[in-house]
Amino acid sequence: MDRPKLEVADVFRHYGEAYRQEHGASLSTAQRRVMTAIEVCRTAALGGHLEQCDHCGHQRNAYNSCSDRHCPKCQSFARAQWLEDRQSELLDTQYFHVVFTVPEQIATIAYQNKRELYGILFRTAAETLRTIAADPKHLGAEIGFFAVLHTWGQNLLHHPHLHCVVPGGGLSADGTEWISCRDGFFLPVRVLSWLFRRLFLEKLVDAFDAGKLEFFSSLESLRHRSSFLDYLAPLQAGRLGGLRQAALRGTRAGVGLRRALYSSRGDLQ
């Protein structure tokens, strides 16, 4: 595969300093450290070493890598190993891909309160899936799943959303029986959506009341509780975000982690 003309490191080197100056108040020390690591990865700043071919003896100089877990250059092997490990854990059942997203109003708050808002997103999604799955009217089983947070979309704009990969079934309440969902259908999107919206907004208000949220620049007015509640009011009965689910192939070959059987459907209304 040919090397791309531009890499994340090139963008950081060109625009990183200006970005840090503009968004300094909302960047954590860890985020600054990651940006710097990617900028200097495989450059003279980290030194180098001599590589030699075992067969022909050819030698070449190579710059050292940053080894940061966020660096797209350094983590290709770790990513491949992670996928292989997950594939070995696949059950002999169908799998579903469920995506939880939040709207721009919430994403704006999340940008200034990343740790708290992302934590709420994880906890709310987990509670929503487990609660509806345990309901005898739907599945009546205790389920397990894993979730991966994406903080930007394909357009590289800030867009927090959670990807969940869920087996199509779970254990009975007494733990003695496997209960499967219907073929190609996991849980009703509308029911999941309603519960997700209610739980998310409740936890968000609780976080505000506990003094865990901070607001800067254009969001400073939200420091007042009345303004904060007014800001959330349109989301109470309207659209909070999006929730989509699609069936996946569940095979030990791992295709289930990559290819959907049918298109995502069901916006959260």
PDB file of C-alpha atoms in Angstrom:
ATOM      1  CA  MET A   1       0.000   0.000   0.000  1.00  0.00           C
ATOM      2  CA  ASP A   2       1.375   3.406  -0.974  1.00  0.00           C
ATOM      3  CA  ARG A   3       2.069   5.924   1.763  1.00  0.00           C
ATOM      4  CA  PRO A   4      -0.683   8.589   1.853  1.00  0.00           C
ATOM      5  CA  LYS A   5       0.333  12.051   0.715  1.00  0.00           C
ATOM      6  CA  LEU A   6      -0.802  13.545   4.016  1.00  0.00           C
ATOM      7  CA  GLU A   7      -0.853  11.971   7.474  1.00  0.00           C
ATOM      8  CA  VAL A   8      -2.234  13.094  10.829  1.00  0.00           C
ATOM      9  CA  ALA A   9       1.312  14.061  11.830  1.00  0.00           C
ATOM     10  CA  ASP A  10       1.563  16.408   8.828  1.00  0.00           C
ATOM     11  CA  VAL A  11      -1.670  18.151   9.842  1.00  0.00           C
ATOM     12  CA  PHE A  12      -0.504  18.479  13.446  1.00  0.00           C
ATOM     13  CA  ARG A  13       2.869  19.896  12.408  1.00  0.00           C
ATOM     14  CA  HIS A  14       1.250  22.467  10.151  1.00  0.00           C
ATOM     15  CA  TYR A  15      -1.759  23.515  12.243  1.00  0.00           C
ATOM     16  CA  GLY A  16      -1.061  22.108  15.718  1.00  0.00           C
ATOM     17  CA  GLU A  17       0.403  25.213  17.320  1.00  0.00           C
ATOM     18  CA  ALA A  18      -2.412  27.469  16.073  1.00  0.00           C
ATOM     19  CA  TYR A  19      -4.971  24.928  17.293  1.00  0.00           C
ATOM     20  CA  ARG A  20      -3.366  24.796  20.736  1.00  0.00           C
ATOM     21  CA  GLN A  21      -3.429  28.564  21.007  1.00  0.00           C
ATOM     22  CA  GLU A  22      -7.088  28.793  20.002  1.00  0.00           C
ATOM     23  CA  HIS A  23      -8.386  25.882  22.121  1.00  0.00           C
ATOM     24  CA  GLY A  24      -5.879  25.938  24.959  1.00  0.00           C
ATOM     25  CA  ALA A  25      -8.507  26.233  27.710  1.00  0.00           C
ATOM     26  CA  SER A  26     -10.264  23.020  26.669  1.00  0.00           C
ATOM     27  CA  LEU A  27      -7.165  20.880  25.986  1.00  0.00           C
ATOM     28  CA  SER A  28      -5.904  18.650  28.776  1.00  0.00           C
ATOM     29  CA  THR A  29      -2.236  17.979  29.478  1.00  0.00           C
ATOM     30  CA  ALA A  30      -2.680  14.444  28.159  1.00  0.00           C
ATOM     31  CA  GLN A  31      -4.136  15.705  24.872  1.00  0.00           C
ATOM     32  CA  ARG A  32      -1.263  18.140  24.417  1.00  0.00           C
ATOM     33  CA  ARG A  33       1.170  15.310  25.101  1.00  0.00           C
ATOM     34  CA  VAL A  34      -0.478  13.139  22.428  1.00  0.00           C
ATOM     35  CA  MET A  35      -0.315  15.910  19.842  1.00  0.00           C
ATOM     36  CA  THR A  36       3.375  16.451  20.532  1.00  0.00           C
ATOM     37  CA  ALA A  37       4.105  12.707  20.369  1.00  0.00           C
ATOM     38  CA  ILE A  38       2.439  12.393  16.960  1.00  0.00           C
ATOM     39  CA  GLU A  39       4.241  15.497  15.679  1.00  0.00           C
ATOM     40  CA  VAL A  40       7.714  14.169  16.543  1.00  0.00           C
ATOM     41  CA  CYS A  41       7.041  10.492  15.771  1.00  0.00           C
ATOM     42  CA  ARG A  42       9.729   9.033  13.485  1.00  0.00           C
ATOM     43  CA  THR A  43      11.637  12.295  13.249  1.00  0.00           C
ATOM     44  CA  ALA A  44      15.127  13.270  14.343  1.00  0.00           C
ATOM     45  CA  ALA A  45      13.657  14.669  17.563  1.00  0.00           C
ATOM     46  CA  LEU A  46      13.351  11.116  18.928  1.00  0.00           C
ATOM     47  CA  GLY A  47      16.707   9.890  17.648  1.00  0.00           C
ATOM     48  CA  GLY A  48      17.189   6.864  15.449  1.00  0.00           C
ATOM     49  CA  HIS A  49      18.688   3.422  14.993  1.00  0.00           C
ATOM     50  CA  LEU A  50      20.343   1.312  12.323  1.00  0.00           C
ATOM     51  CA  GLU A  51      18.343  -1.449  10.629  1.00  0.00           C
ATOM     52  CA  GLN A  52      20.034  -4.322   8.794  1.00  0.00           C
ATOM     53  CA  CYS A  53      18.578  -7.007   6.546  1.00  0.00           C
ATOM     54  CA  ASP A  54      19.164 -10.569   7.822  1.00  0.00           C
ATOM     55  CA  HIS A  55      19.716 -11.863   4.290  1.00  0.00           C
ATOM     56  CA  CYS A  56      21.604  -9.304   2.204  1.00  0.00           C
ATOM     57  CA  GLY A  57      23.138  -7.212   4.946  1.00  0.00           C
ATOM     58  CA  HIS A  58      21.719  -3.940   3.578  1.00  0.00           C
ATOM     59  CA  GLN A  59      21.599  -1.214   6.228  1.00  0.00           C
ATOM     60  CA  ARG A  60      19.493   1.907   6.619  1.00  0.00           C
ATOM     61  CA  ASN A  61      18.941   4.586   9.213  1.00  0.00           C
ATOM     62  CA  ALA A  62      15.487   4.743  10.800  1.00  0.00           C
ATOM     63  CA  TYR A  63      14.014   7.300  13.185  1.00  0.00           C
ATOM     64  CA  ASN A  64      12.456   6.038  16.423  1.00  0.00           C
ATOM     65  CA  SER A  65       8.700   5.945  16.897  1.00  0.00           C
ATOM     66  CA  CYS A  66       6.759   7.645  19.695  1.00  0.00           C
ATOM     67  CA  SER A  67       4.928   4.417  20.728  1.00  0.00           C
ATOM     68  CA  ASP A  68       1.937   6.474  21.880  1.00  0.00           C
ATOM     69  CA  ARG A  69      -1.262   4.439  21.855  1.00  0.00           C
ATOM     70  CA  HIS A  70      -3.073   7.233  19.993  1.00  0.00           C
ATOM     71  CA  CYS A  71      -0.551   7.457  17.164  1.00  0.00           C
ATOM     72  CA  PRO A  72      -1.971   6.001  13.917  1.00  0.00           C
ATOM     73  CA  LYS A  73       1.533   4.993  12.765  1.00  0.00           C
ATOM     74  CA  CYS A  74       2.509   3.163  15.939  1.00  0.00           C
ATOM     75  CA  GLN A  75      -0.691   1.293  16.703  1.00  0.00           C
ATOM     76  CA  SER A  76      -1.398  -0.682  13.532  1.00  0.00           C
ATOM     77  CA  PHE A  77       0.045  -3.881  15.042  1.00  0.00           C
ATOM     78  CA  ALA A  78      -1.735  -3.324  18.367  1.00  0.00           C
ATOM     79  CA  ARG A  79      -4.999  -2.781  16.485  1.00  0.00           C
ATOM     80  CA  ALA A  80      -4.551  -5.992  14.497  1.00  0.00           C
ATOM     81  CA  GLN A  81      -3.724  -7.918  17.691  1.00  0.00           C
ATOM     82  CA  TRP A  82      -6.804  -6.483  19.436  1.00  0.00           C
ATOM     83  CA  LEU A  83      -9.054  -7.586  16.560  1.00  0.00           C
ATOM     84  CA  GLU A  84      -7.572 -11.069  16.604  1.00  0.00           C
ATOM     85  CA  ASP A  85      -8.128 -11.346  20.354  1.00  0.00           C
ATOM     86  CA  ARG A  86     -11.744 -10.216  20.023  1.00  0.00           C
ATOM     87  CA  GLN A  87     -12.392 -12.630  17.159  1.00  0.00           C
ATOM     88  CA  SER A  88     -11.270 -15.522  19.360  1.00  0.00           C
ATOM     89  CA  GLU A  89     -13.990 -14.547  21.844  1.00  0.00           C
ATOM     90  CA  LEU A  90     -16.887 -14.591  19.361  1.00  0.00           C
ATOM     91  CA  LEU A  91     -19.832 -16.779  20.324  1.00  0.00           C
ATOM     92  CA  ASP A  92     -21.716 -19.027  17.930  1.00  0.00           C
ATOM     93  CA  THR A  93     -24.584 -16.576  17.565  1.00  0.00           C
ATOM     94  CA  GLN A  94     -25.613 -13.531  15.564  1.00  0.00           C
ATOM     95  CA  TYR A  95     -24.219 -10.136  16.556  1.00  0.00           C
ATOM     96  CA  PHE A  96     -25.627  -6.627  16.431  1.00  0.00           C
ATOM     97  CA  HIS A  97     -24.028  -3.223  15.979  1.00  0.00           C
ATOM     98  CA  VAL A  98     -25.752  -0.524  18.048  1.00  0.00           C
ATOM     99  CA  VAL A  99     -24.634   3.115  17.830  1.00  0.00           C
ATOM    100  CA  PHE A 100     -25.518   5.800  20.389  1.00  0.00           C
ATOM    101  CA  THR A 101     -24.971   9.431  19.363  1.00  0.00           C
ATOM    102  CA  VAL A 102     -25.678  12.833  20.899  1.00  0.00           C
ATOM    103  CA  PRO A 103     -26.745  16.067  19.160  1.00  0.00           C
ATOM    104  CA  GLU A 104     -24.638  19.150  18.591  1.00  0.00           C
ATOM    105  CA  GLN A 105     -25.946  20.890  21.755  1.00  0.00           C
ATOM    106  CA  ILE A 106     -24.649  18.023  23.923  1.00  0.00           C
ATOM    107  CA  ALA A 107     -21.476  17.590  21.868  1.00  0.00           C
ATOM    108  CA  THR A 108     -20.638  21.249  22.538  1.00  0.00           C
ATOM    109  CA  ILE A 109     -20.864  20.655  26.300  1.00  0.00           C
ATOM    110  CA  ALA A 110     -18.874  17.440  25.919  1.00  0.00           C
ATOM    111  CA  TYR A 111     -16.048  19.298  24.188  1.00  0.00           C
ATOM    112  CA  GLN A 112     -15.479  21.307  27.365  1.00  0.00           C
ATOM    113  CA  ASN A 113     -16.256  18.406  29.741  1.00  0.00           C
ATOM    114  CA  LYS A 114     -14.851  15.363  28.006  1.00  0.00           C
ATOM    115  CA  ARG A 115     -14.231  13.032  30.927  1.00  0.00           C
ATOM    116  CA  GLU A 116     -17.625  13.634  32.538  1.00  0.00           C
ATOM    117  CA  LEU A 117     -19.748  13.572  29.372  1.00  0.00           C
ATOM    118  CA  TYR A 118     -18.044  10.549  27.850  1.00  0.00           C
ATOM    119  CA  GLY A 119     -18.502   8.737  31.150  1.00  0.00           C
ATOM    120  CA  ILE A 120     -22.206   9.577  31.110  1.00  0.00           C
ATOM    121  CA  LEU A 121     -22.466   8.325  27.526  1.00  0.00           C
ATOM    122  CA  PHE A 122     -20.882   4.967  28.432  1.00  0.00           C
ATOM    123  CA  ARG A 123     -22.953   4.490  31.590  1.00  0.00           C
ATOM    124  CA  THR A 124     -26.230   5.499  29.941  1.00  0.00           C
ATOM    125  CA  ALA A 125     -25.737   3.267  26.909  1.00  0.00           C
ATOM    126  CA  ALA A 126     -24.849   0.298  29.121  1.00  0.00           C
ATOM    127  CA  GLU A 127     -27.809   0.837  31.449  1.00  0.00           C
ATOM    128  CA  THR A 128     -30.162   1.251  28.501  1.00  0.00           C
ATOM    129  CA  LEU A 129     -29.097  -1.958  26.759  1.00  0.00           C
ATOM    130  CA  ARG A 130     -29.052  -4.061  29.927  1.00  0.00           C
ATOM    131  CA  THR A 131     -32.384  -2.744  31.225  1.00  0.00           C
ATOM    132  CA  ILE A 132     -34.362  -3.319  28.019  1.00  0.00           C
ATOM    133  CA  ALA A 133     -32.688  -6.679  27.360  1.00  0.00           C
ATOM    134  CA  ALA A 134     -33.568  -7.885  30.881  1.00  0.00           C
ATOM    135  CA  ASP A 135     -37.240  -6.975  30.409  1.00  0.00           C
ATOM    136  CA  PRO A 136     -39.240 -10.203  29.761  1.00  0.00           C
ATOM    137  CA  LYS A 137     -41.389  -8.273  27.261  1.00  0.00           C
ATOM    138  CA  HIS A 138     -38.358  -7.947  25.000  1.00  0.00           C
ATOM    139  CA  LEU A 139     -35.559 -10.485  25.595  1.00  0.00           C
ATOM    140  CA  GLY A 140     -35.567 -11.374  29.287  1.00  0.00           C
ATOM    141  CA  ALA A 141     -31.839 -12.030  29.449  1.00  0.00           C
ATOM    142  CA  GLU A 142     -28.657 -10.647  30.976  1.00  0.00           C
ATOM    143  CA  ILE A 143     -26.481  -9.519  28.081  1.00  0.00           C
ATOM    144  CA  GLY A 144     -22.836  -8.592  27.619  1.00  0.00           C
ATOM    145  CA  PHE A 145     -21.204  -6.369  25.000  1.00  0.00           C
ATOM    146  CA  PHE A 146     -18.264  -4.109  24.358  1.00  0.00           C
ATOM    147  CA  ALA A 147     -18.347  -0.449  23.394  1.00  0.00           C
ATOM    148  CA  VAL A 148     -15.871   1.812  21.597  1.00  0.00           C
ATOM    149  CA  LEU A 149     -15.988   5.606  21.843  1.00  0.00           C
ATOM    150  CA  HIS A 150     -15.460   7.707  18.713  1.00  0.00           C
ATOM    151  CA  THR A 151     -15.080  11.424  19.375  1.00  0.00           C
ATOM    152  CA  TRP A 152     -15.235  12.632  15.770  1.00  0.00           C
ATOM    153  CA  GLY A 153     -17.065  11.656  12.622  1.00  0.00           C
ATOM    154  CA  GLN A 154     -15.898  10.805   9.109  1.00  0.00           C
ATOM    155  CA  ASN A 155     -15.753  14.525   8.319  1.00  0.00           C
ATOM    156  CA  LEU A 156     -13.203  14.916  11.179  1.00  0.00           C
ATOM    157  CA  LEU A 157     -15.554  17.214  13.122  1.00  0.00           C
ATOM    158  CA  HIS A 158     -16.260  16.719  16.819  1.00  0.00           C
ATOM    159  CA  HIS A 159     -19.069  14.167  17.009  1.00  0.00           C
ATOM    160  CA  PRO A 160     -19.080  11.914  20.114  1.00  0.00           C
ATOM    161  CA  HIS A 161     -20.763   8.563  19.567  1.00  0.00           C
ATOM    162  CA  LEU A 162     -20.538   5.076  20.978  1.00  0.00           C
ATOM    163  CA  HIS A 163     -20.277   1.879  18.914  1.00  0.00           C
ATOM    164  CA  CYS A 164     -21.544  -1.227  20.723  1.00  0.00           C
ATOM    165  CA  VAL A 165     -21.116  -4.806  19.492  1.00  0.00           C
ATOM    166  CA  VAL A 166     -23.729  -6.997  21.173  1.00  0.00           C
ATOM    167  CA  PRO A 167     -24.377 -10.762  20.925  1.00  0.00           C
ATOM    168  CA  GLY A 168     -27.903 -11.607  19.863  1.00  0.00           C
ATOM    169  CA  GLY A 169     -28.887 -13.120  23.187  1.00  0.00           C
ATOM    170  CA  GLY A 170     -27.897 -13.584  26.800  1.00  0.00           C
ATOM    171  CA  LEU A 171     -28.218 -15.662  29.943  1.00  0.00           C
ATOM    172  CA  SER A 172     -31.495 -16.318  31.726  1.00  0.00           C
ATOM    173  CA  ALA A 173     -32.022 -14.789  35.168  1.00  0.00           C
ATOM    174  CA  ASP A 174     -30.848 -17.989  36.909  1.00  0.00           C
ATOM    175  CA  GLY A 175     -27.822 -18.247  34.614  1.00  0.00           C
ATOM    176  CA  THR A 176     -28.688 -21.745  33.363  1.00  0.00           C
ATOM    177  CA  GLU A 177     -30.049 -21.038  29.879  1.00  0.00           C
ATOM    178  CA  TRP A 178     -29.059 -19.099  26.765  1.00  0.00           C
ATOM    179  CA  ILE A 179     -31.891 -16.987  25.402  1.00  0.00           C
ATOM    180  CA  SER A 180     -31.601 -15.914  21.753  1.00  0.00           C
ATOM    181  CA  CYS A 181     -33.301 -12.936  20.162  1.00  0.00           C
ATOM    182  CA  ARG A 182     -35.251 -13.199  16.914  1.00  0.00           C
ATOM    183  CA  ASP A 183     -33.256 -13.685  13.752  1.00  0.00           C
ATOM    184  CA  GLY A 184     -32.133 -10.289  12.459  1.00  0.00           C
ATOM    185  CA  PHE A 185     -33.807  -8.335  15.286  1.00  0.00           C
ATOM    186  CA  PHE A 186     -32.239  -7.472  18.638  1.00  0.00           C
ATOM    187  CA  LEU A 187     -34.271  -4.909  20.604  1.00  0.00           C
ATOM    188  CA  PRO A 188     -36.846  -2.259  19.563  1.00  0.00           C
ATOM    189  CA  VAL A 189     -35.046   0.955  18.634  1.00  0.00           C
ATOM    190  CA  ARG A 190     -37.841   3.248  19.811  1.00  0.00           C
ATOM    191  CA  VAL A 191     -37.899   1.712  23.311  1.00  0.00           C
ATOM    192  CA  LEU A 192     -34.117   1.917  23.585  1.00  0.00           C
ATOM    193  CA  SER A 193     -34.218   5.515  22.380  1.00  0.00           C
ATOM    194  CA  TRP A 194     -36.761   6.692  24.928  1.00  0.00           C
ATOM    195  CA  LEU A 195     -34.885   5.161  27.854  1.00  0.00           C
ATOM    196  CA  PHE A 196     -31.509   6.410  26.601  1.00  0.00           C
ATOM    197  CA  ARG A 197     -32.828   9.986  26.317  1.00  0.00           C
ATOM    198  CA  ARG A 198     -34.351   9.992  29.811  1.00  0.00           C
ATOM    199  CA  LEU A 199     -31.330   8.449  31.527  1.00  0.00           C
ATOM    200  CA  PHE A 200     -28.813  10.648  29.710  1.00  0.00           C
ATOM    201  CA  LEU A 201     -30.559  13.904  30.584  1.00  0.00           C
ATOM    202  CA  GLU A 202     -31.053  12.818  34.198  1.00  0.00           C
ATOM    203  CA  LYS A 203     -27.360  12.019  34.596  1.00  0.00           C
ATOM    204  CA  LEU A 204     -26.392  15.261  32.869  1.00  0.00           C
ATOM    205  CA  VAL A 205     -28.472  17.358  35.289  1.00  0.00           C
ATOM    206  CA  ASP A 206     -27.083  15.359  38.230  1.00  0.00           C
ATOM    207  CA  ALA A 207     -23.550  16.124  37.033  1.00  0.00           C
ATOM    208  CA  PHE A 208     -24.400  19.841  36.851  1.00  0.00           C
ATOM    209  CA  ASP A 209     -25.895  19.843  40.353  1.00  0.00           C
ATOM    210  CA  ALA A 210     -22.787  18.068  41.677  1.00  0.00           C
ATOM    211  CA  GLY A 211     -20.572  20.819  40.230  1.00  0.00           C
ATOM    212  CA  LYS A 212     -18.849  18.448  37.802  1.00  0.00           C
ATOM    213  CA  LEU A 213     -19.431  20.544  34.659  1.00  0.00           C
ATOM    214  CA  GLU A 214     -17.468  23.597  33.543  1.00  0.00           C
ATOM    215  CA  PHE A 215     -18.429  26.145  30.904  1.00  0.00           C
ATOM    216  CA  PHE A 216     -16.198  28.529  28.957  1.00  0.00           C
ATOM    217  CA  SER A 217     -16.512  31.211  26.253  1.00  0.00           C
ATOM    218  CA  SER A 218     -19.841  30.877  24.402  1.00  0.00           C
ATOM    219  CA  LEU A 219     -21.229  28.478  27.051  1.00  0.00           C
ATOM    220  CA  GLU A 220     -20.504  30.647  30.084  1.00  0.00           C
ATOM    221  CA  SER A 221     -24.197  31.483  30.506  1.00  0.00           C
ATOM    222  CA  LEU A 222     -24.898  27.805  31.257  1.00  0.00           C
ATOM    223  CA  ARG A 223     -23.189  28.175  34.626  1.00  0.00           C
ATOM    224  CA  HIS A 224     -26.584  29.310  35.924  1.00  0.00           C
ATOM    225  CA  ARG A 225     -28.913  26.385  36.589  1.00  0.00           C
ATOM    226  CA  SER A 226     -31.969  28.055  35.034  1.00  0.00           C
ATOM    227  CA  SER A 227     -30.050  28.749  31.811  1.00  0.00           C
ATOM    228  CA  PHE A 228     -28.720  25.203  31.788  1.00  0.00           C
ATOM    229  CA  LEU A 229     -32.203  23.705  32.122  1.00  0.00           C
ATOM    230  CA  ASP A 230     -33.557  26.033  29.429  1.00  0.00           C
ATOM    231  CA  TYR A 231     -30.731  24.874  27.155  1.00  0.00           C
ATOM    232  CA  LEU A 232     -31.757  21.225  27.683  1.00  0.00           C
ATOM    233  CA  ALA A 233     -35.517  21.830  27.512  1.00  0.00           C
ATOM    234  CA  PRO A 234     -35.886  21.304  23.729  1.00  0.00           C
ATOM    235  CA  LEU A 235     -34.243  17.901  24.131  1.00  0.00           C
ATOM    236  CA  GLN A 236     -36.632  16.651  26.805  1.00  0.00           C
ATOM    237  CA  ALA A 237     -39.448  15.819  24.393  1.00  0.00           C
ATOM    238  CA  GLY A 238     -37.667  16.211  21.090  1.00  0.00           C
ATOM    239  CA  ARG A 239     -34.601  14.723  19.523  1.00  0.00           C
ATOM    240  CA  LEU A 240     -31.693  13.972  21.858  1.00  0.00           C
ATOM    241  CA  GLY A 241     -29.440  12.228  19.398  1.00  0.00           C
ATOM    242  CA  GLY A 242     -29.414   9.123  17.261  1.00  0.00           C
ATOM    243  CA  LEU A 243     -29.597   5.418  17.939  1.00  0.00           C
ATOM    244  CA  ARG A 244     -29.126   2.877  15.193  1.00  0.00           C
ATOM    245  CA  GLN A 245     -28.765  -0.874  15.133  1.00  0.00           C
ATOM    246  CA  ALA A 246     -27.889  -3.388  12.443  1.00  0.00           C
ATOM    247  CA  ALA A 247     -27.309  -7.124  12.448  1.00  0.00           C
ATOM    248  CA  LEU A 248     -23.767  -8.399  11.957  1.00  0.00           C
ATOM    249  CA  ARG A 249     -22.414 -11.734  10.883  1.00  0.00           C
ATOM    250  CA  GLY A 250     -21.329 -13.669  13.966  1.00  0.00           C
ATOM    251  CA  THR A 251     -18.621 -16.092  12.901  1.00  0.00           C
ATOM    252  CA  ARG A 252     -15.273 -17.107  14.306  1.00  0.00           C
ATOM    253  CA  ALA A 253     -13.693 -15.703  11.154  1.00  0.00           C
ATOM    254  CA  GLY A 254     -14.468 -12.287  12.560  1.00  0.00           C
ATOM    255  CA  VAL A 255     -16.610 -11.021   9.667  1.00  0.00           C
ATOM    256  CA  GLY A 256     -19.172  -9.953  12.254  1.00  0.00           C
ATOM    257  CA  LEU A 257     -16.957  -7.084  13.340  1.00  0.00           C
ATOM    258  CA  ARG A 258     -16.741  -5.658   9.856  1.00  0.00           C
ATOM    259  CA  ARG A 259     -19.770  -6.190   7.639  1.00  0.00           C
ATOM    260  CA  ALA A 260     -23.422  -5.311   8.255  1.00  0.00           C
ATOM    261  CA  LEU A 261     -26.196  -7.553   6.951  1.00  0.00           C
ATOM    262  CA  TYR A 262     -28.611  -4.663   6.479  1.00  0.00           C
ATOM    263  CA  SER A 263     -28.546  -0.884   6.739  1.00  0.00           C
ATOM    264  CA  SER A 264     -28.768   0.998  10.015  1.00  0.00           C
ATOM    265  CA  ARG A 265     -32.211   2.294  10.833  1.00  0.00           C
ATOM    266  CA  GLY A 266     -34.225   4.038  13.523  1.00  0.00           C
ATOM    267  CA  ASP A 267     -33.322   7.584  14.532  1.00  0.00           C
ATOM    268  CA  LEU A 268     -34.002   8.498  18.153  1.00  0.00           C
ATOM    269  CA  GLN A 269     -37.062  10.749  18.128  1.00  0.00           C
TER     270      GLN A 269
END
